[in-house]
């Protein structure tokens, strides 16, 4: 069976206001709404590997919607318009399709190479000299199920590193940035920095689920406990009884304080330089990834990107 060729990608569509065409997309959100005149319409979030775009199906086109729920790939006829300065589609026809190439619909970054990330991961693990921390890392990474998820999961649904391999890309960025701080403060505990950086967000693996096309759902433990606490629970479970208590506490402190503030979901705020370094590096990695996504999503000729609520600003492109 030949796989369906995709015609237009989201990233190009966002730059093509006025374009009409047909292409296939994954439905990641679907909401039924009513207009002020009480007419039903649909708001969709459509995705391919290059990004997400909002789409609307107005009531006079609903008879041309021949199915399609969250998690399905559909072929749509569309026109590209703008709503509040952001490109969105008006869809006039929608039909589910099945003979698809899955990788066309999983968010990915061309410059993120999963195999290279795994090589970089192995180098950092190799650099850890502390027996207990090294054993802990190996206990995770030798677990095949964990390794597969850790090396392929996104770091989240949409805020930052929300693409295939994003969790590992982010974890390695955190370690690299923290290592820059270590170079300036070489009396910090480097093995603790590397281990804390690599493991700080592993709670995300247990916080949410992914279907084969990467659509994210939340687990009960994720919703009730959150990735910060959940991550430390999973780490603590693997820590050997021989690990010195002070080291256990300092590692736990890094994981539990990595969101830096109580109001950002950390139960404690950083009280060690290593925890400060990881919290700082976490924020730097996140902000720079958001800035990169904003630049990738901008249209030719734009002076500024879209506004981003996490950065609290738009970004200048000049
Ligand atoms: Fe986090
Ligand atoms: Fe993080």
CSV table of C-alpha atoms and ligand atoms in Angstrom, one decimal:
chain,number,residue,atom,x,y,z
A,1,UNK,CA,0.0,0.0,0.0
A,2,UNK,CA,1.4,3.4,-0.9
A,3,UNK,CA,1.3,5.9,1.9
A,4,UNK,CA,-0.5,9.2,1.4
A,5,UNK,CA,1.8,12.0,0.4
A,6,UNK,CA,1.2,15.1,2.4
A,7,UNK,CA,0.8,18.3,0.3
A,8,UNK,CA,1.1,21.3,2.6
A,9,UNK,CA,2.8,21.5,6.0
A,10,UNK,CA,1.7,23.7,8.9
A,11,UNK,CA,4.8,25.8,8.9
A,12,UNK,CA,4.4,26.8,5.2
A,13,UNK,CA,0.6,27.3,5.6
A,14,UNK,CA,1.2,29.8,8.4
A,15,UNK,CA,3.1,31.9,5.9
A,16,UNK,CA,0.5,31.6,3.1
A,17,UNK,CA,-2.5,33.7,4.1
A,18,UNK,CA,-5.2,33.4,1.3
A,19,UNK,CA,-4.0,29.9,0.1
A,20,UNK,CA,-6.6,27.3,-0.6
A,21,UNK,CA,-5.7,23.7,-0.8
A,22,UNK,CA,-6.0,20.1,0.5
A,23,UNK,CA,-3.8,18.4,2.9
A,24,UNK,CA,-3.8,15.8,5.7
A,25,UNK,CA,-3.4,16.6,9.4
A,26,UNK,CA,-3.7,14.9,12.8
A,27,UNK,CA,-6.6,16.2,15.0
A,28,UNK,CA,-5.2,17.0,18.5
A,29,UNK,CA,-8.2,19.0,19.8
A,30,UNK,CA,-11.8,19.2,18.8
A,31,UNK,CA,-14.5,21.4,20.3
A,32,UNK,CA,-18.1,21.7,19.3
A,33,UNK,CA,-19.3,25.3,19.8
A,34,UNK,CA,-22.3,27.5,19.1
A,35,UNK,CA,-22.2,30.9,17.3
A,36,UNK,CA,-24.0,33.9,18.8
A,37,UNK,CA,-26.9,33.0,16.4
A,38,UNK,CA,-26.9,29.4,18.0
A,39,UNK,CA,-25.5,27.7,14.9
A,40,UNK,CA,-23.1,24.8,15.6
A,41,UNK,CA,-19.5,24.9,14.5
A,42,UNK,CA,-16.2,23.1,15.2
A,43,UNK,CA,-12.9,24.5,16.4
A,44,UNK,CA,-10.0,22.1,15.7
A,45,UNK,CA,-6.3,22.0,16.5
A,46,UNK,CA,-4.6,20.3,13.5
A,47,UNK,CA,-1.1,19.1,13.6
A,48,UNK,CA,1.7,17.7,11.5
A,49,UNK,CA,5.4,17.3,12.3
A,50,UNK,CA,6.0,21.0,11.7
A,51,UNK,CA,3.5,22.4,14.2
A,52,UNK,CA,-0.1,23.0,15.2
A,53,UNK,CA,-2.7,25.3,13.6
A,54,UNK,CA,-6.3,26.2,14.6
A,55,UNK,CA,-9.1,25.4,12.2
A,56,UNK,CA,-12.8,26.2,12.1
A,57,UNK,CA,-15.6,24.3,10.4
A,58,UNK,CA,-18.6,26.7,10.1
A,59,UNK,CA,-22.1,25.2,10.3
A,60,UNK,CA,-22.8,25.4,6.5
A,61,UNK,CA,-19.8,23.0,6.0
A,62,UNK,CA,-20.6,20.5,8.8
A,63,UNK,CA,-22.4,18.2,6.3
A,64,UNK,CA,-19.0,17.9,4.5
A,65,UNK,CA,-17.4,16.6,7.7
A,66,UNK,CA,-17.3,12.8,7.2
A,67,UNK,CA,-15.9,11.9,10.6
A,68,UNK,CA,-12.7,12.6,12.5
A,69,UNK,CA,-12.0,12.7,16.2
A,70,UNK,CA,-9.0,13.5,18.3
A,71,UNK,CA,-6.1,11.2,17.4
A,72,UNK,CA,-7.4,10.7,13.8
A,73,UNK,CA,-5.6,11.8,10.6
A,74,UNK,CA,-8.0,13.6,8.3
A,75,UNK,CA,-7.8,15.1,4.8
A,76,UNK,CA,-9.2,18.6,4.7
A,77,UNK,CA,-10.0,21.2,2.1
A,78,UNK,CA,-9.0,24.5,3.6
A,79,UNK,CA,-8.5,28.2,3.1
A,80,UNK,CA,-5.8,30.0,5.1
A,81,UNK,CA,-7.1,33.1,6.9
A,82,UNK,CA,-6.2,35.1,10.0
A,83,UNK,CA,-7.8,35.5,13.4
A,84,UNK,CA,-6.3,38.1,15.7
A,85,UNK,CA,-3.1,38.2,13.5
A,86,UNK,CA,-2.6,34.4,13.8
A,87,UNK,CA,-3.0,32.2,10.8
A,88,UNK,CA,-5.9,29.7,11.0
A,89,UNK,CA,-7.8,27.5,8.6
A,90,UNK,CA,-11.4,27.5,7.5
A,91,UNK,CA,-12.2,24.0,6.6
A,92,UNK,CA,-14.9,23.2,4.0
A,93,UNK,CA,-14.5,19.4,3.9
A,94,UNK,CA,-13.0,16.7,6.2
A,95,UNK,CA,-12.6,13.0,5.7
A,96,UNK,CA,-10.6,10.5,7.8
A,97,UNK,CA,-7.7,8.7,6.1
A,98,UNK,CA,-5.7,5.7,7.2
A,99,UNK,CA,-2.8,5.0,4.8
A,100,UNK,CA,-0.5,7.6,6.4
A,101,UNK,CA,3.2,7.9,7.2
A,102,UNK,CA,3.1,8.3,11.0
A,103,UNK,CA,6.2,10.3,11.2
A,104,UNK,CA,4.5,13.1,9.2
A,105,UNK,CA,2.3,13.8,12.2
A,106,UNK,CA,4.6,13.5,15.2
A,107,UNK,CA,6.0,16.9,16.2
A,108,UNK,CA,9.7,16.9,15.3
A,109,UNK,CA,12.6,19.4,14.9
A,110,UNK,CA,14.8,18.9,11.8
A,111,UNK,CA,17.9,19.8,13.9
A,112,UNK,CA,17.2,17.3,16.7
A,113,UNK,CA,18.9,14.0,16.0
A,114,UNK,CA,17.8,11.3,18.4
A,115,UNK,CA,20.8,9.1,17.7
A,116,UNK,CA,23.2,12.0,18.4
A,117,UNK,CA,21.4,12.8,21.6
A,118,UNK,CA,21.9,9.2,22.8
A,119,UNK,CA,25.6,9.5,22.2
A,120,UNK,CA,25.7,12.7,24.2
A,121,UNK,CA,23.8,11.1,27.0
A,122,UNK,CA,26.2,8.2,27.2
A,123,UNK,CA,29.1,10.7,27.4
A,124,UNK,CA,27.6,12.5,30.4
A,125,UNK,CA,26.8,9.3,32.2
A,126,UNK,CA,30.3,8.1,31.6
A,127,UNK,CA,31.6,11.3,33.2
A,128,UNK,CA,29.9,10.5,36.5
A,129,UNK,CA,32.5,9.2,38.9
A,130,UNK,CA,30.4,8.9,42.0
A,131,UNK,CA,29.6,5.2,42.5
A,132,UNK,CA,26.1,5.7,43.9
A,133,UNK,CA,25.0,8.3,41.3
A,134,UNK,CA,26.4,6.3,38.4
A,135,UNK,CA,24.6,3.2,39.6
A,136,UNK,CA,21.4,5.2,39.9
A,137,UNK,CA,21.7,6.5,36.3
A,138,UNK,CA,22.5,3.1,35.0
A,139,UNK,CA,19.6,1.6,36.8
A,140,UNK,CA,17.3,3.9,34.9
A,141,UNK,CA,19.0,3.7,31.5
A,142,UNK,CA,19.4,0.0,31.5
A,143,UNK,CA,15.7,-0.3,31.9
A,144,UNK,CA,14.6,-0.8,28.3
A,145,UNK,CA,11.1,0.6,28.7
A,146,UNK,CA,12.4,3.7,30.6
A,147,UNK,CA,15.1,4.2,28.0
A,148,UNK,CA,12.7,4.1,25.1
A,149,UNK,CA,10.4,6.7,26.7
A,150,UNK,CA,13.2,8.9,28.0
A,151,UNK,CA,14.9,9.1,24.6
A,152,UNK,CA,11.7,9.7,22.6
A,153,UNK,CA,9.2,11.6,24.7
A,154,UNK,CA,8.6,15.4,24.3
A,155,UNK,CA,9.2,17.5,27.4
A,156,UNK,CA,5.6,18.5,27.4
A,157,UNK,CA,2.5,19.1,25.4
A,158,UNK,CA,3.2,22.6,24.1
A,159,UNK,CA,5.2,24.9,26.4
A,160,UNK,CA,8.7,24.0,25.5
A,161,UNK,CA,10.6,21.1,23.8
A,162,UNK,CA,7.2,19.7,22.8
A,163,UNK,CA,8.5,17.5,20.0
A,164,UNK,CA,10.0,14.0,19.6
A,165,UNK,CA,13.2,13.6,21.7
A,166,UNK,CA,12.3,16.9,23.4
A,167,UNK,CA,12.7,15.5,27.0
A,168,UNK,CA,16.2,14.2,26.3
A,169,UNK,CA,17.2,17.4,24.3
A,170,UNK,CA,16.0,19.5,27.2
A,171,UNK,CA,17.7,17.3,29.9
A,172,UNK,CA,21.0,17.5,28.0
A,173,UNK,CA,20.7,21.3,27.6
A,174,UNK,CA,20.1,21.6,31.3
A,175,UNK,CA,23.3,19.6,32.0
A,176,UNK,CA,25.3,21.6,29.5
A,177,UNK,CA,24.2,25.0,30.9
A,178,UNK,CA,24.7,23.8,34.5
A,179,UNK,CA,28.2,22.6,33.5
A,180,UNK,CA,29.0,26.2,32.4
A,181,UNK,CA,28.1,27.3,35.9
A,182,UNK,CA,30.3,24.5,37.3
A,183,UNK,CA,33.2,25.8,35.3
A,184,UNK,CA,32.8,29.1,37.1
A,185,UNK,CA,32.2,27.4,40.5
A,186,UNK,CA,34.4,24.2,40.3
A,187,UNK,CA,33.9,23.4,44.0
A,188,UNK,CA,30.3,22.4,43.2
A,189,UNK,CA,29.5,18.7,43.1
A,190,UNK,CA,29.7,18.0,39.4
A,191,UNK,CA,28.3,14.4,39.5
A,192,UNK,CA,25.3,15.7,41.4
A,193,UNK,CA,24.7,18.4,38.8
A,194,UNK,CA,24.9,15.9,35.9
A,195,UNK,CA,22.6,13.4,37.6
A,196,UNK,CA,20.2,16.0,38.8
A,197,UNK,CA,20.1,17.6,35.3
A,198,UNK,CA,19.5,14.3,33.5
A,199,UNK,CA,16.8,13.1,35.9
A,200,UNK,CA,15.1,16.4,37.0
A,201,UNK,CA,12.1,16.0,34.6
A,202,UNK,CA,11.7,12.2,34.4
A,203,UNK,CA,8.4,12.6,36.3
A,204,UNK,CA,7.0,13.7,32.9
A,205,UNK,CA,7.3,10.1,31.6
A,206,UNK,CA,4.8,9.0,34.3
A,207,UNK,CA,2.8,12.2,34.2
A,208,UNK,CA,1.4,11.7,30.7
A,209,UNK,CA,0.8,9.1,28.0
A,210,UNK,CA,1.3,9.3,24.3
A,211,UNK,CA,-0.6,7.5,21.5
A,212,UNK,CA,1.4,6.3,18.5
A,213,UNK,CA,1.1,9.7,16.8
A,214,UNK,CA,2.2,11.5,19.9
A,215,UNK,CA,-1.1,12.9,21.1
A,216,UNK,CA,-0.7,13.4,24.9
A,217,UNK,CA,-3.0,12.3,27.6
A,218,UNK,CA,-2.6,12.6,31.4
A,219,UNK,CA,-2.3,9.7,33.8
A,220,UNK,CA,-4.1,9.7,37.1
A,221,UNK,CA,-0.8,9.8,39.1
A,222,UNK,CA,0.3,12.6,36.9
A,223,UNK,CA,-2.8,14.7,37.5
A,224,UNK,CA,-2.8,14.0,41.2
A,225,UNK,CA,1.0,14.2,42.0
A,226,UNK,CA,2.6,16.3,39.2
A,227,UNK,CA,5.9,15.6,37.5
A,228,UNK,CA,8.1,17.2,40.2
A,229,UNK,CA,7.0,15.0,43.0
A,230,UNK,CA,6.4,12.0,40.8
A,231,UNK,CA,10.0,12.2,39.4
A,232,UNK,CA,11.5,12.2,42.9
A,233,UNK,CA,9.3,9.2,43.9
A,234,UNK,CA,10.5,7.2,40.9
A,235,UNK,CA,14.2,8.2,41.6
A,236,UNK,CA,13.9,7.5,45.3
A,237,UNK,CA,12.5,4.0,44.6
A,238,UNK,CA,15.8,3.1,42.7
A,239,UNK,CA,18.2,4.6,45.2
A,240,UNK,CA,20.3,2.0,47.0
A,241,UNK,CA,20.3,1.8,50.8
A,242,UNK,CA,24.0,2.4,50.6
A,243,UNK,CA,23.8,5.9,49.1
A,244,UNK,CA,24.8,8.4,51.9
A,245,UNK,CA,21.8,10.2,53.3
A,246,UNK,CA,23.3,13.6,52.6
A,247,UNK,CA,23.7,12.8,48.9
A,248,UNK,CA,20.1,11.4,48.7
A,249,UNK,CA,18.8,14.6,50.3
A,250,UNK,CA,20.8,16.8,48.0
A,251,UNK,CA,19.7,14.9,44.9
A,252,UNK,CA,16.0,15.0,46.0
A,253,UNK,CA,16.4,18.7,46.7
A,254,UNK,CA,17.6,19.3,43.1
A,255,UNK,CA,14.6,17.5,41.6
A,256,UNK,CA,12.0,19.0,44.0
A,257,UNK,CA,13.2,22.6,43.7
A,258,UNK,CA,13.9,22.6,39.9
A,259,UNK,CA,10.9,24.7,39.1
A,260,UNK,CA,12.5,27.3,41.4
A,261,UNK,CA,9.4,28.7,43.0
A,262,UNK,CA,6.5,27.4,45.1
A,263,UNK,CA,4.0,29.1,42.7
A,264,UNK,CA,5.7,27.3,39.7
A,265,UNK,CA,5.0,23.9,41.3
A,266,UNK,CA,8.1,23.2,43.4
A,267,UNK,CA,7.5,22.2,47.0
A,268,UNK,CA,10.8,23.7,48.1
A,269,UNK,CA,13.0,26.5,46.6
A,270,UNK,CA,16.7,25.9,45.8
A,271,UNK,CA,18.9,26.0,48.9
A,272,UNK,CA,22.1,24.5,47.4
A,273,UNK,CA,24.2,25.9,44.6
A,274,UNK,CA,23.7,22.7,42.6
A,275,UNK,CA,19.9,23.1,42.9
A,276,UNK,CA,20.2,26.8,42.0
A,277,UNK,CA,22.3,25.8,38.9
A,278,UNK,CA,19.7,23.2,37.8
A,279,UNK,CA,16.7,25.5,38.3
A,280,UNK,CA,18.5,28.3,36.5
A,281,UNK,CA,19.5,26.0,33.6
A,282,UNK,CA,16.0,24.6,33.4
A,283,UNK,CA,14.6,28.1,32.9
A,284,UNK,CA,17.3,29.0,30.4
A,285,UNK,CA,16.7,25.8,28.3
A,286,UNK,CA,12.9,26.4,28.4
A,287,UNK,CA,13.1,30.1,27.5
A,288,UNK,CA,15.5,29.6,24.6
A,289,UNK,CA,13.5,26.8,23.2
A,290,UNK,CA,10.3,28.9,23.3
A,291,UNK,CA,12.3,31.7,21.5
A,292,UNK,CA,13.4,29.3,18.9
A,293,UNK,CA,9.9,28.0,18.3
A,294,UNK,CA,8.6,31.5,18.0
A,295,UNK,CA,11.3,32.3,15.3
A,296,UNK,CA,10.5,29.1,13.4
A,297,UNK,CA,6.8,29.9,13.4
A,298,UNK,CA,7.2,33.5,12.3
A,299,UNK,CA,6.2,34.7,8.8
A,300,UNK,CA,8.6,36.1,6.3
A,301,UNK,CA,8.8,39.9,6.7
A,302,UNK,CA,7.5,39.9,10.3
A,303,UNK,CA,9.4,42.3,12.5
A,304,UNK,CA,8.1,40.5,15.7
A,305,UNK,CA,7.0,37.0,16.5
A,306,UNK,CA,3.7,36.1,18.1
A,307,UNK,CA,3.2,37.0,21.8
A,308,UNK,CA,4.2,34.2,24.1
A,309,UNK,CA,2.7,34.1,27.6
A,310,UNK,CA,5.6,32.3,29.2
A,311,UNK,CA,8.1,34.8,28.0
A,312,UNK,CA,5.6,37.5,28.6
A,313,UNK,CA,6.5,39.2,25.3
A,314,UNK,CA,6.8,38.8,21.6
A,315,UNK,CA,10.4,38.6,20.2
A,316,UNK,CA,12.1,41.0,17.8
A,317,UNK,CA,13.3,39.4,14.6
A,318,UNK,CA,15.3,42.2,13.1
B,1,LIG,FE1,10.0,20.4,35.2
B,2,LIG,FE1,12.9,20.8,33.0
